[in-house]
Each structure stands twice: as C-alpha cells, then as structure tokens.
PDB file of C-alpha atoms in Angstrom:
ATOM      1  CA  GLY X1012      61.194 -61.056 -26.589  1.00 55.00           C
ATOM      2  CA  ASP X1013      58.041 -59.245 -26.033  1.00 63.00           C
ATOM      3  CA  GLY X1014      56.092 -61.868 -26.139  1.00 73.00           C
ATOM      4  CA  VAL X1015      53.909 -64.419 -23.638  1.00 84.00           C
ATOM      5  CA  LEU X1016      54.836 -67.798 -23.475  1.00 88.00           C
ATOM      6  CA  VAL X1017      52.445 -71.371 -23.129  1.00 90.00           C
ATOM      7  CA  PHE X1018      53.276 -73.784 -21.601  1.00 90.00           C
ATOM      8  CA  GLY X1019      50.470 -76.915 -21.812  1.00 91.00           C
ATOM      9  CA  GLY X1020      47.533 -77.226 -20.624  1.00 91.00           C
ATOM     10  CA  ILE X1021      43.604 -79.357 -22.403  1.00 89.00           C
ATOM     11  CA  ASP X1022      42.258 -78.820 -25.302  1.00 86.00           C
ATOM     12  CA  ALA X1023      38.052 -79.249 -25.693  1.00 80.00           C
ATOM     13  CA  ALA X1024      38.401 -83.154 -25.442  1.00 84.00           C
ATOM     14  CA  SER X1025      40.309 -82.256 -22.008  1.00 87.00           C
ATOM     15  CA  ALA X1026      43.513 -84.098 -23.201  1.00 89.00           C
ATOM     16  CA  LYS X1027      46.570 -82.931 -21.662  1.00 91.00           C
ATOM     17  CA  LEU X1028      49.042 -80.506 -24.055  1.00 89.00           C
ATOM     18  CA  GLY X1029      52.670 -80.288 -24.024  1.00 89.00           C
ATOM     19  CA  ASP X1030      53.315 -78.145 -26.926  1.00 89.00           C
ATOM     20  CA  LEU X1031      55.220 -74.723 -26.136  1.00 90.00           C
ATOM     21  CA  TRP X1032      52.769 -71.345 -28.303  1.00 89.00           C
ATOM     22  CA  GLU X1033      54.241 -67.771 -27.688  1.00 86.00           C
ATOM     23  CA  LEU X1034      51.429 -64.722 -28.084  1.00 83.00           C
ATOM     24  CA  CYS X1035      54.345 -62.730 -30.492  1.00 77.00           C
ATOM     25  CA  THR X1036      53.010 -58.868 -30.468  1.00 70.00           C
ATOM     26  CA  VAL X1037      55.317 -57.725 -32.944  1.00 63.00           C
ATOM     27  CA  GLY X1038      54.863 -58.844 -36.514  1.00 63.00           C
ATOM     28  CA  SER X1039      53.136 -58.678 -40.177  1.00 64.00           C
ATOM     29  CA  ARG X1040      50.367 -59.620 -41.274  1.00 66.00           C
ATOM     30  CA  THR X1041      48.694 -61.185 -44.509  1.00 74.00           C
ATOM     31  CA  HIS X1042      46.057 -58.847 -45.635  1.00 77.00           C
ATOM     32  CA  TYR X1043      43.492 -60.231 -48.080  1.00 84.00           C
ATOM     33  CA  GLU X1044      40.593 -57.970 -50.367  1.00 88.00           C
ATOM     34  CA  LEU X1045      37.872 -59.634 -52.695  1.00 89.00           C
ATOM     35  CA  THR X1046      36.385 -57.431 -55.505  1.00 89.00           C
ATOM     36  CA  LEU X1047      32.764 -57.336 -56.018  1.00 88.00           C
ATOM     37  CA  ASN X1048      31.085 -56.335 -59.596  1.00 86.00           C
ATOM     38  CA  VAL X1049      27.798 -56.326 -57.463  1.00 83.00           C
ATOM     39  CA  GLU X1050      24.379 -55.400 -59.636  1.00 75.00           C
ATOM     40  CA  ALA X1051      21.172 -54.082 -58.171  1.00 66.00           C
ATOM     41  CA  VAL X1052      17.784 -56.318 -58.948  1.00 66.00           C
ATOM     42  CA  LEU X1053      15.620 -54.198 -59.488  1.00 62.00           C
ATOM     43  CA  THR X1054      11.813 -53.626 -60.786  1.00 65.00           C
ATOM     44  CA  ALA X1055      11.390 -52.247 -64.357  1.00 68.00           C
ATOM     45  CA  GLU X1056       9.800 -49.164 -62.972  1.00 71.00           C
ATOM     46  CA  GLU X1057      13.157 -49.325 -60.444  1.00 67.00           C
ATOM     47  CA  VAL X1058      15.625 -48.419 -62.691  1.00 67.00           C
ATOM     48  CA  ASP X1059      13.872 -45.646 -65.030  1.00 74.00           C
ATOM     49  CA  ALA X1060      12.925 -43.904 -61.675  1.00 74.00           C
ATOM     50  CA  ASP X1061      16.587 -45.147 -60.907  1.00 70.00           C
ATOM     51  CA  LEU X1062      18.657 -42.871 -63.811  1.00 73.00           C
ATOM     52  CA  ALA X1063      15.839 -40.611 -64.364  1.00 77.00           C
ATOM     53  CA  ALA X1064      16.865 -39.362 -60.776  1.00 74.00           C
ATOM     54  CA  ARG X1065      20.960 -39.833 -61.608  1.00 70.00           C
ATOM     55  CA  GLN X1066      21.073 -37.907 -64.939  1.00 77.00           C
ATOM     56  CA  LYS X1067      18.948 -34.795 -62.584  1.00 77.00           C
ATOM     57  CA  GLY X1068      21.736 -35.266 -59.755  1.00 72.00           C
ATOM     58  CA  ALA X1069      24.464 -35.125 -62.228  1.00 75.00           C
ATOM     59  CA  ALA X1070      22.576 -32.481 -64.273  1.00 78.00           C
ATOM     60  CA  LYS X1071      22.641 -34.546 -67.744  1.00 79.00           C
ATOM     61  CA  PRO X1072      19.876 -35.060 -70.154  1.00 80.00           C
ATOM     62  CA  LYS X1073      17.106 -37.716 -70.830  1.00 79.00           C
ATOM     63  CA  GLY X1074      19.509 -40.591 -71.542  1.00 75.00           C
ATOM     64  CA  THR X1075      22.587 -40.357 -70.181  1.00 77.00           C
ATOM     65  CA  PRO X1076      24.138 -43.892 -70.219  1.00 75.00           C
ATOM     66  CA  ALA X1077      23.451 -45.756 -66.539  1.00 67.00           C
ATOM     67  CA  ASP X1078      28.258 -46.157 -66.587  1.00 67.00           C
ATOM     68  CA  GLU X1079      27.921 -42.728 -66.962  1.00 72.00           C
ATOM     69  CA  LEU X1080      26.049 -41.558 -63.076  1.00 68.00           C
ATOM     70  CA  ALA X1081      27.296 -42.003 -59.964  1.00 62.00           C
ATOM     71  CA  PRO X1082      26.284 -45.464 -58.411  1.00 57.00           C
ATOM     72  CA  LEU X1083      22.854 -46.227 -57.310  1.00 55.00           C
ATOM     73  CA  PRO X1084      21.092 -44.558 -55.286  1.00 52.00           C
ATOM     74  CA  LEU X1085      19.174 -47.065 -54.712  1.00 56.00           C
ATOM     75  CA  PHE X1086      22.123 -49.481 -54.198  1.00 66.00           C
ATOM     76  CA  ASP X1087      22.237 -49.701 -49.704  1.00 72.00           C
ATOM     77  CA  VAL X1088      24.859 -51.014 -49.388  1.00 78.00           C
ATOM     78  CA  ARG X1089      24.035 -51.324 -45.018  1.00 81.00           C
ATOM     79  CA  VAL X1090      21.432 -53.958 -46.897  1.00 79.00           C
ATOM     80  CA  LEU X1091      24.217 -56.443 -48.893  1.00 81.00           C
ATOM     81  CA  ARG X1092      26.546 -55.909 -46.294  1.00 84.00           C
ATOM     82  CA  THR X1093      23.504 -57.458 -44.014  1.00 85.00           C
ATOM     83  CA  ALA X1094      22.688 -60.149 -46.870  1.00 82.00           C
ATOM     84  CA  LEU X1095      27.450 -60.986 -46.444  1.00 85.00           C
ATOM     85  CA  GLU X1096      26.707 -61.282 -42.594  1.00 86.00           C
ATOM     86  CA  ALA X1097      24.174 -63.620 -43.189  1.00 86.00           C
ATOM     87  CA  ALA X1098      25.255 -65.418 -46.110  1.00 84.00           C
ATOM     88  CA  LEU X1099      28.500 -65.992 -45.311  1.00 86.00           C
ATOM     89  CA  GLU X1100      27.756 -66.613 -40.970  1.00 86.00           C
ATOM     90  CA  LEU X1101      29.881 -63.821 -39.429  1.00 86.00           C
ATOM     91  CA  PRO X1102      29.367 -61.477 -36.750  1.00 86.00           C
ATOM     92  CA  ALA X1103      29.319 -57.664 -38.076  1.00 86.00           C
ATOM     93  CA  GLU X1104      32.599 -56.582 -36.274  1.00 85.00           C
ATOM     94  CA  ALA X1105      33.931 -59.273 -39.017  1.00 86.00           C
ATOM     95  CA  VAL X1106      32.884 -57.324 -42.450  1.00 88.00           C
ATOM     96  CA  THR X1107      34.175 -54.197 -44.308  1.00 89.00           C
ATOM     97  CA  LEU X1108      32.490 -52.679 -47.201  1.00 88.00           C
ATOM     98  CA  SER X1109      33.884 -50.203 -48.477  1.00 87.00           C
ATOM     99  CA  GLU X1110      32.028 -47.265 -50.183  1.00 83.00           C
ATOM    100  CA  PRO X1111      30.803 -47.836 -53.789  1.00 80.00           C
ATOM    101  CA  ALA X1112      32.140 -47.545 -56.786  1.00 79.00           C
ATOM    102  CA  SER X1113      30.542 -47.117 -60.211  1.00 69.00           C
ATOM    103  CA  SER X1114      32.313 -49.429 -62.877  1.00 63.00           C
ATOM    104  CA  GLY X1115      29.680 -49.419 -65.882  1.00 59.00           C
ATOM    105  CA  GLY X1116      26.345 -50.904 -65.471  1.00 61.00           C
ATOM    106  CA  CYS X1117      27.248 -52.520 -61.231  1.00 73.00           C
ATOM    107  CA  VAL X1118      29.238 -50.848 -58.839  1.00 79.00           C
ATOM    108  CA  SER X1119      32.601 -52.445 -57.419  1.00 85.00           C
ATOM    109  CA  LEU X1120      32.935 -53.073 -54.268  1.00 87.00           C
ATOM    110  CA  LYS X1121      36.441 -53.679 -51.567  1.00 89.00           C
ATOM    111  CA  LEU X1122      35.030 -56.705 -48.754  1.00 90.00           C
ATOM    112  CA  THR X1123      37.748 -57.226 -46.786  1.00 90.00           C
ATOM    113  CA  ILE X1124      37.016 -60.104 -43.067  1.00 88.00           C
ATOM    114  CA  GLU X1125      38.532 -58.600 -40.214  1.00 84.00           C
ATOM    115  CA  PRO X1126      40.268 -61.104 -38.234  1.00 81.00           C
ATOM    116  CA  LEU X1127      38.982 -61.998 -34.664  1.00 79.00           C
ATOM    117  CA  LEU X1128      41.499 -62.701 -32.546  1.00 69.00           C
ATOM    118  CA  ALA X1129      42.472 -65.099 -29.817  1.00 66.00           C
ATOM    119  CA  ILE X1130      38.870 -67.224 -30.569  1.00 72.00           C
ATOM    120  CA  GLY X1131      38.651 -70.205 -32.549  1.00 71.00           C
ATOM    121  CA  TRP X1132      35.813 -70.150 -35.663  1.00 77.00           C
ATOM    122  CA  ARG X1133      33.245 -73.901 -35.948  1.00 79.00           C
ATOM    123  CA  ALA X1134      31.533 -72.278 -39.384  1.00 80.00           C
ATOM    124  CA  TYR X1135      35.113 -72.964 -41.576  1.00 84.00           C
ATOM    125  CA  GLY X1136      37.344 -74.774 -38.982  1.00 83.00           C
ATOM    126  CA  VAL X1137      39.571 -72.246 -38.080  1.00 82.00           C
ATOM    127  CA  ASP X1138      41.503 -69.651 -35.554  1.00 79.00           C
ATOM    128  CA  GLY X1139      40.248 -66.487 -35.982  1.00 78.00           C
ATOM    129  CA  GLU X1140      43.897 -64.733 -37.343  1.00 76.00           C
ATOM    130  CA  GLU X1141      43.254 -67.709 -40.319  1.00 83.00           C
ATOM    131  CA  LEU X1142      39.464 -66.345 -40.726  1.00 86.00           C
ATOM    132  CA  PRO X1143      40.043 -63.702 -44.194  1.00 88.00           C
ATOM    133  CA  ARG X1144      41.938 -66.338 -45.867  1.00 87.00           C
ATOM    134  CA  ALA X1145      39.298 -68.949 -45.096  1.00 88.00           C
ATOM    135  CA  VAL X1146      36.074 -66.753 -45.744  1.00 90.00           C
ATOM    136  CA  LEU X1147      37.477 -65.044 -48.737  1.00 89.00           C
ATOM    137  CA  CYS X1148      38.689 -68.648 -50.143  1.00 88.00           C
ATOM    138  CA  ARG X1149      35.858 -70.088 -49.226  1.00 88.00           C
ATOM    139  CA  MET X1150      33.554 -67.272 -51.137  1.00 88.00           C
ATOM    140  CA  ARG X1151      35.955 -66.781 -54.519  1.00 88.00           C
ATOM    141  CA  ASP X1152      34.834 -70.439 -54.628  1.00 88.00           C
ATOM    142  CA  ARG X1153      31.586 -70.454 -54.681  1.00 86.00           C
ATOM    143  CA  LEU X1154      31.797 -67.852 -56.681  1.00 87.00           C
ATOM    144  CA  LEU X1155      33.282 -69.866 -59.469  1.00 88.00           C
ATOM    145  CA  ALA X1156      31.207 -72.710 -58.838  1.00 86.00           C
ATOM    146  CA  ALA X1157      28.551 -70.021 -59.766  1.00 84.00           C
ATOM    147  CA  GLY X1158      29.535 -69.355 -62.927  1.00 85.00           C
ATOM    148  CA  VAL X1159      30.505 -65.605 -61.672  1.00 85.00           C
ATOM    149  CA  PRO X1160      34.345 -64.231 -63.127  1.00 86.00           C
ATOM    150  CA  GLU X1161      37.571 -63.063 -61.882  1.00 86.00           C
ATOM    151  CA  VAL X1162      37.442 -59.751 -63.589  1.00 79.00           C
ATOM    152  CA  GLY X1163      41.985 -59.437 -64.892  1.00 63.00           C
ATOM    153  CA  ALA X1164      44.140 -60.225 -67.331  1.00 36.00           C
ATOM    154  CA  GLU X1165      43.858 -63.490 -66.913  1.00 44.00           C
ATOM    155  CA  ALA X1166      40.565 -63.514 -67.946  1.00 39.00           C
ATOM    156  CA  ALA X1167      41.087 -61.317 -70.740  1.00 38.00           C
ATOM    157  CA  ASP X1168      44.245 -63.386 -72.037  1.00 43.00           C
ATOM    158  CA  ALA X1169      41.314 -66.507 -72.486  1.00 39.00           C
ATOM    159  CA  LYS X1170      38.786 -64.181 -74.279  1.00 40.00           C
ATOM    160  CA  ALA X1171      41.769 -64.236 -77.217  1.00 41.00           C
ATOM    161  CA  GLY X1172      40.702 -67.827 -78.461  1.00 45.00           C
ATOM    162  CA  ASP X1173      43.986 -69.102 -77.586  1.00 45.00           C
ATOM    163  CA  PRO X1174      44.169 -72.731 -76.291  1.00 41.00           C
ATOM    164  CA  LYS X1175      46.892 -72.794 -73.926  1.00 42.00           C
ATOM    165  CA  ALA X1176      46.503 -69.443 -72.949  1.00 39.00           C
ATOM    166  CA  LYS X1177      42.618 -70.295 -71.934  1.00 40.00           C
ATOM    167  CA  GLY X1178      43.772 -73.277 -70.227  1.00 42.00           C
ATOM    168  CA  ALA X1179      46.616 -71.550 -68.080  1.00 40.00           C
ATOM    169  CA  ALA X1180      43.741 -68.741 -66.854  1.00 38.00           C
ATOM    170  CA  LYS X1181      42.279 -71.381 -66.287  1.00 39.00           C
ATOM    171  CA  GLU X1182      43.989 -72.849 -63.530  1.00 38.00           C
ATOM    172  CA  LYS X1183      45.106 -69.790 -61.775  1.00 38.00           C
ATOM    173  CA  THR X1184      41.773 -68.960 -62.044  1.00 35.00           C
ATOM    174  CA  ARG X1185      40.511 -72.128 -59.634  1.00 35.00           C
ATOM    175  CA  LYS X1186      43.625 -71.573 -57.219  1.00 37.00           C
ATOM    176  CA  GLY X1187      44.502 -67.211 -57.971  1.00 39.00           C
ATOM    177  CA  SER X1188      46.892 -65.839 -55.969  1.00 40.00           C
ATOM    178  CA  VAL X1189      45.678 -67.418 -52.079  1.00 43.00           C
ATOM    179  CA  GLU X1190      46.076 -70.977 -51.167  1.00 41.00           C
ATOM    180  CA  GLU X1191      42.880 -72.486 -52.036  1.00 40.00           C
ATOM    181  CA  LEU X1192      41.207 -74.616 -48.927  1.00 38.00           C
ATOM    182  CA  GLU X1193      40.380 -78.841 -49.442  1.00 40.00           C
ATOM    183  CA  PRO X1194      36.655 -77.621 -49.960  1.00 39.00           C
ATOM    184  CA  SER X1195      34.569 -81.025 -48.047  1.00 40.00           C
ATOM    185  CA  ALA X1196      33.077 -83.394 -50.769  1.00 40.00           C
ATOM    186  CA  GLU X1197      30.455 -83.875 -48.637  1.00 42.00           C
ATOM    187  CA  GLU X1198      29.542 -80.175 -48.430  1.00 43.00           C
ATOM    188  CA  GLU X1199      26.601 -78.773 -50.144  1.00 46.00           C
ATOM    189  CA  ARG X1200      26.122 -75.824 -51.990  1.00 40.00           C
ATOM    190  CA  PRO X1201      23.084 -73.833 -51.130  1.00 41.00           C
ATOM    191  CA  PRO X1202      20.915 -72.139 -53.414  1.00 44.00           C
ATOM    192  CA  PRO X1203      21.944 -68.580 -53.395  1.00 39.00           C
ATOM    193  CA  PRO X1204      19.692 -66.563 -51.109  1.00 37.00           C
ATOM    194  CA  GLU X1205      17.096 -63.915 -52.022  1.00 41.00           C
ATOM    195  CA  MET X1206      18.944 -60.545 -51.692  1.00 39.00           C
ATOM    196  CA  GLY X1207      18.455 -58.215 -54.109  1.00 59.00           C
ATOM    197  CA  PHE X1208      21.768 -58.296 -55.277  1.00 70.00           C
ATOM    198  CA  ALA X1209      23.667 -59.635 -58.725  1.00 76.00           C
ATOM    199  CA  ILE X1210      27.636 -60.668 -58.730  1.00 82.00           C
ATOM    200  CA  ARG X1211      28.894 -60.270 -61.464  1.00 81.00           C
ATOM    201  CA  GLY X1212      32.626 -60.167 -61.646  1.00 85.00           C
ATOM    202  CA  TRP X1213      35.365 -60.809 -58.824  1.00 87.00           C
ATOM    203  CA  ALA X1214      38.841 -60.386 -58.186  1.00 89.00           C
ATOM    204  CA  LEU X1215      41.397 -62.005 -55.220  1.00 87.00           C
ATOM    205  CA  ALA X1216      44.028 -60.111 -54.028  1.00 87.00           C
ATOM    206  CA  GLU X1217      46.769 -60.813 -51.078  1.00 84.00           C
ATOM    207  CA  THR X1218      49.425 -58.211 -49.791  1.00 81.00           C
ATOM    208  CA  GLN X1219      51.247 -58.277 -46.810  1.00 73.00           C
ATOM    209  CA  GLU X1220      51.098 -55.677 -43.950  1.00 69.00           C
ATOM    210  CA  SER X1221      53.594 -55.135 -41.122  1.00 66.00           C
ATOM    211  CA  ILE X1222      52.118 -54.608 -38.394  1.00 65.00           C
ATOM    212  CA  PRO X1223      54.282 -52.974 -34.559  1.00 65.00           C
ATOM    213  CA  GLY X1224      51.899 -54.316 -31.645  1.00 63.00           C
ATOM    214  CA  VAL X1225      49.676 -56.922 -33.547  1.00 64.00           C
ATOM    215  CA  LEU X1226      49.127 -60.250 -31.739  1.00 70.00           C
ATOM    216  CA  SER X1227      49.410 -63.758 -32.991  1.00 72.00           C
ATOM    217  CA  TRP X1228      50.084 -66.912 -32.123  1.00 79.00           C
ATOM    218  CA  ARG X1229      53.316 -69.036 -33.507  1.00 80.00           C
ATOM    219  CA  GLN X1230      54.322 -72.060 -31.779  1.00 85.00           C
ATOM    220  CA  TRP X1231      58.055 -73.539 -30.679  1.00 87.00           C
ATOM    221  CA  PRO X1232      59.407 -76.139 -32.184  1.00 82.00           C
ATOM    222  CA  ALA X1233      59.241 -79.830 -30.519  1.00 70.00           C
ATOM    223  CA  SER X1234      62.477 -79.983 -28.576  1.00 69.00           C
ATOM    224  CA  GLY X1235      64.281 -82.853 -27.092  1.00 72.00           C
ATOM    225  CA  GLY X1236      63.410 -84.495 -24.367  1.00 78.00           C
ATOM    226  CA  ALA X1237      60.542 -83.120 -23.799  1.00 84.00           C
ATOM    227  CA  ILE X1238      58.307 -83.689 -20.344  1.00 89.00           C
ATOM    228  CA  ALA X1239      54.911 -84.917 -19.497  1.00 90.00           C
ATOM    229  CA  ALA X1240      51.983 -83.339 -21.450  1.00 91.00           C
ATOM    230  CA  ARG X1241      50.340 -81.513 -17.959  1.00 92.00           C
ATOM    231  CA  SER X1242      48.176 -78.248 -16.864  1.00 93.00           C
ATOM    232  CA  GLY X1243      47.818 -76.394 -13.145  1.00 93.00           C
ATOM    233  CA  HIS X1244      51.358 -76.539 -13.808  1.00 94.00           C
ATOM    234  CA  THR X1245      53.383 -73.174 -12.184  1.00 94.00           C
ATOM    235  CA  ALA X1246      55.568 -71.771 -15.286  1.00 93.00           C
ATOM    236  CA  ASP X1247      58.128 -68.299 -14.806  1.00 92.00           C
ATOM    237  CA  VAL X1248      61.623 -67.602 -17.062  1.00 91.00           C
ATOM    238  CA  ALA X1249      64.382 -66.572 -15.888  1.00 90.00           C
ATOM    239  CA  ASN X1250      68.286 -66.243 -17.103  1.00 89.00           C
ATOM    240  CA  GLY X1251      67.155 -67.113 -20.928  1.00 89.00           C
ATOM    241  CA  LEU X1252      65.309 -70.827 -18.716  1.00 92.00           C
ATOM    242  CA  MET X1253      61.320 -71.580 -18.742  1.00 92.00           C
ATOM    243  CA  TRP X1254      61.007 -73.456 -14.920  1.00 94.00           C
ATOM    244  CA  VAL X1255      58.067 -75.004 -14.784  1.00 94.00           C
ATOM    245  CA  PHE X1256      56.843 -77.729 -11.313  1.00 95.00           C
ATOM    246  CA  GLY X1257      54.345 -79.574 -11.073  1.00 94.00           C
ATOM    247  CA  GLY X1258      51.158 -80.085 -12.481  1.00 94.00           C
ATOM    248  CA  SER X1259      48.590 -83.009 -12.743  1.00 93.00           C
ATOM    249  CA  SER X1260      49.444 -85.531 -16.579  1.00 92.00           C
ATOM    250  CA  ALA X1261      46.426 -88.098 -18.018  1.00 90.00           C
ATOM    251  CA  LYS X1262      48.342 -90.207 -15.225  1.00 90.00           C
ATOM    252  CA  GLY X1263      47.771 -88.506 -11.544  1.00 92.00           C
ATOM    253  CA  SER X1264      49.708 -85.157  -9.979  1.00 93.00           C
ATOM    254  CA  LEU X1265      53.485 -84.086 -10.770  1.00 93.00           C
ATOM    255  CA  GLY X1266      56.065 -83.251  -8.765  1.00 92.00           C
ATOM    256  CA  ASP X1267      58.602 -82.983 -10.871  1.00 93.00           C
ATOM    257  CA  LEU X1268      60.717 -79.339 -12.412  1.00 94.00           C
ATOM    258  CA  ALA X1269      62.134 -79.146 -15.434  1.00 93.00           C
ATOM    259  CA  THR X1270      63.666 -76.022 -17.313  1.00 93.00           C
ATOM    260  CA  LEU X1271      63.353 -75.163 -20.834  1.00 91.00           C
ATOM    261  CA  ASP X1272      66.894 -73.590 -23.015  1.00 90.00           C
ATOM    262  CA  LEU X1273      64.461 -71.314 -24.401  1.00 88.00           C
ATOM    263  CA  ALA X1274      68.206 -70.646 -26.393  1.00 87.00           C
ATOM    264  CA  THR X1275      67.832 -74.469 -27.939  1.00 87.00           C
ATOM    265  CA  THR X1276      64.389 -74.976 -27.085  1.00 86.00           C
ATOM    266  CA  ASP X1277      66.466 -77.517 -24.928  1.00 88.00           C
ATOM    267  CA  TRP X1278      64.615 -79.712 -21.398  1.00 90.00           C
ATOM    268  CA  THR X1279      66.247 -80.308 -19.102  1.00 90.00           C
ATOM    269  CA  ARG X1280      65.182 -82.210 -15.830  1.00 89.00           C
ATOM    270  CA  VAL X1281      66.260 -80.875 -12.799  1.00 88.00           C
TER     271      VAL X1281
END
C-alpha cells in the first residue's frame, strides 16, 4: 500500500520490540464534538449594563427578554478557551471552540479537541490520535459528577415520570454513544476553577469522518515464526517481502536474515 512499515526498536523502558506497525496515509477518523451551554457569571451591575447594551444594539425596547437578544457582548470566547486549555491540560493548538450562539439564557458553543499525531499524551495515558475521545470522555464524566445535565431527548423522557424511561436515560447519559474510559479509583476530583463561567448543560456527539491523506497507526497482527525482538537492524521491502537483517536483541548483537511475507504475515529465516 501507500503506508510506511515500522518493525522493532526500543520502548520507553529501553526494552527491545518485535512488533510491526504501519503508518497509513489514507483512512478515516472518528470526530467527537462536545456542545456546552455556558452562562457567564457576571455581577449585578455587569448584567444590567450588558442587557442594556444588547437591547440597544438590537434596536429592541427596554424590557426585551435576554433570550430574544444576541449572545452576551461580555462573553469573551478567548477567556473561556484559555480556561478550558488550563483545566484540560492541553496546548492551544489542541482546543477549538465554535462561535457562540444564543441558547435561552446561555451561550451555546461546540468544543472539539484536535488529535496530536505521532506523540503520546501522558496526562491522559493515550497516543495523540486518541486524545479527542479521551479528553471529551473525561470532561463528560466530570460534568456528570458535578450534576450538570445532558441536553437531549433522554433527559426529556426521564422528566416525563416514567421510571423505566428515567432509568434508561440515566444509563445512557452515563455511558453515552461514546465508549466510556475506565476512571481511576484513586483519582480525586479537584474543585471547579474560578473561570467566570457556569456550564449549564452539555451533549457529546460522535461521527465518522473519511479523510484522504490522514495519518494513523495500525498494528499488524502477530504472525507465525516471529523473529527475535530487536533494534538497530536494517529493513527493506521488495517483491512482497520485508527483509530484516541484524541488529541487537536483549542478549546481544544479531547477524541473522529473515523475511516477512506481507500477504500472509509469516516470517521465514533465510
């Protein structure tokens, strides 16, 4: 194919590796998006001044309800973004926020986390490609733990008073459409930071995107007759075979030659 094969090497603990990975240049990616309904926490004076400015800007009479006006002029997306970057322990290039839209008395924004390719992210224990799911699942769990409701049909069904619907909604709210990460039993939830914003509701969506040219890693299955794990070897592909020579194993230097049939994934010592 058009990918790049990587065999062996050493890991972070300096142990020799004997697995085979392919860096694919075509494929698909799952896109995760968290919608947040956020309310700016303002002083009474700021609220009055803000409402007056919005009414004047929209040429609306005094007394027009806030939910009939444009989003808060005092709502600065840059401030919220900076707060989220700090709370999620992520660099600026990984966090994307949509333009705010009015949603009742709140402002609705869509939060996406960009994958950071070819690196690991220790704070979440995942590779950069898995960062969007890991980050948004953790944020969803913290919002649930804080009692912030999920916005959706399930919540509406639960409020109707049907115990079965309420139980099903609670179960689906907890698990969502996204596979839940196992929380750490010893993880202590820190108090919410003083961000100047209150999150009133959320919704997590998962969609599949086909992206030509996207980079993603795929591990090849284990094959018969695998050779010793090694690093410092040479490898090349010709005529449907990957040729591997030499290197060093945990026991010392190697001088063997082996081929991997890329069609059957079988190793043969030459």
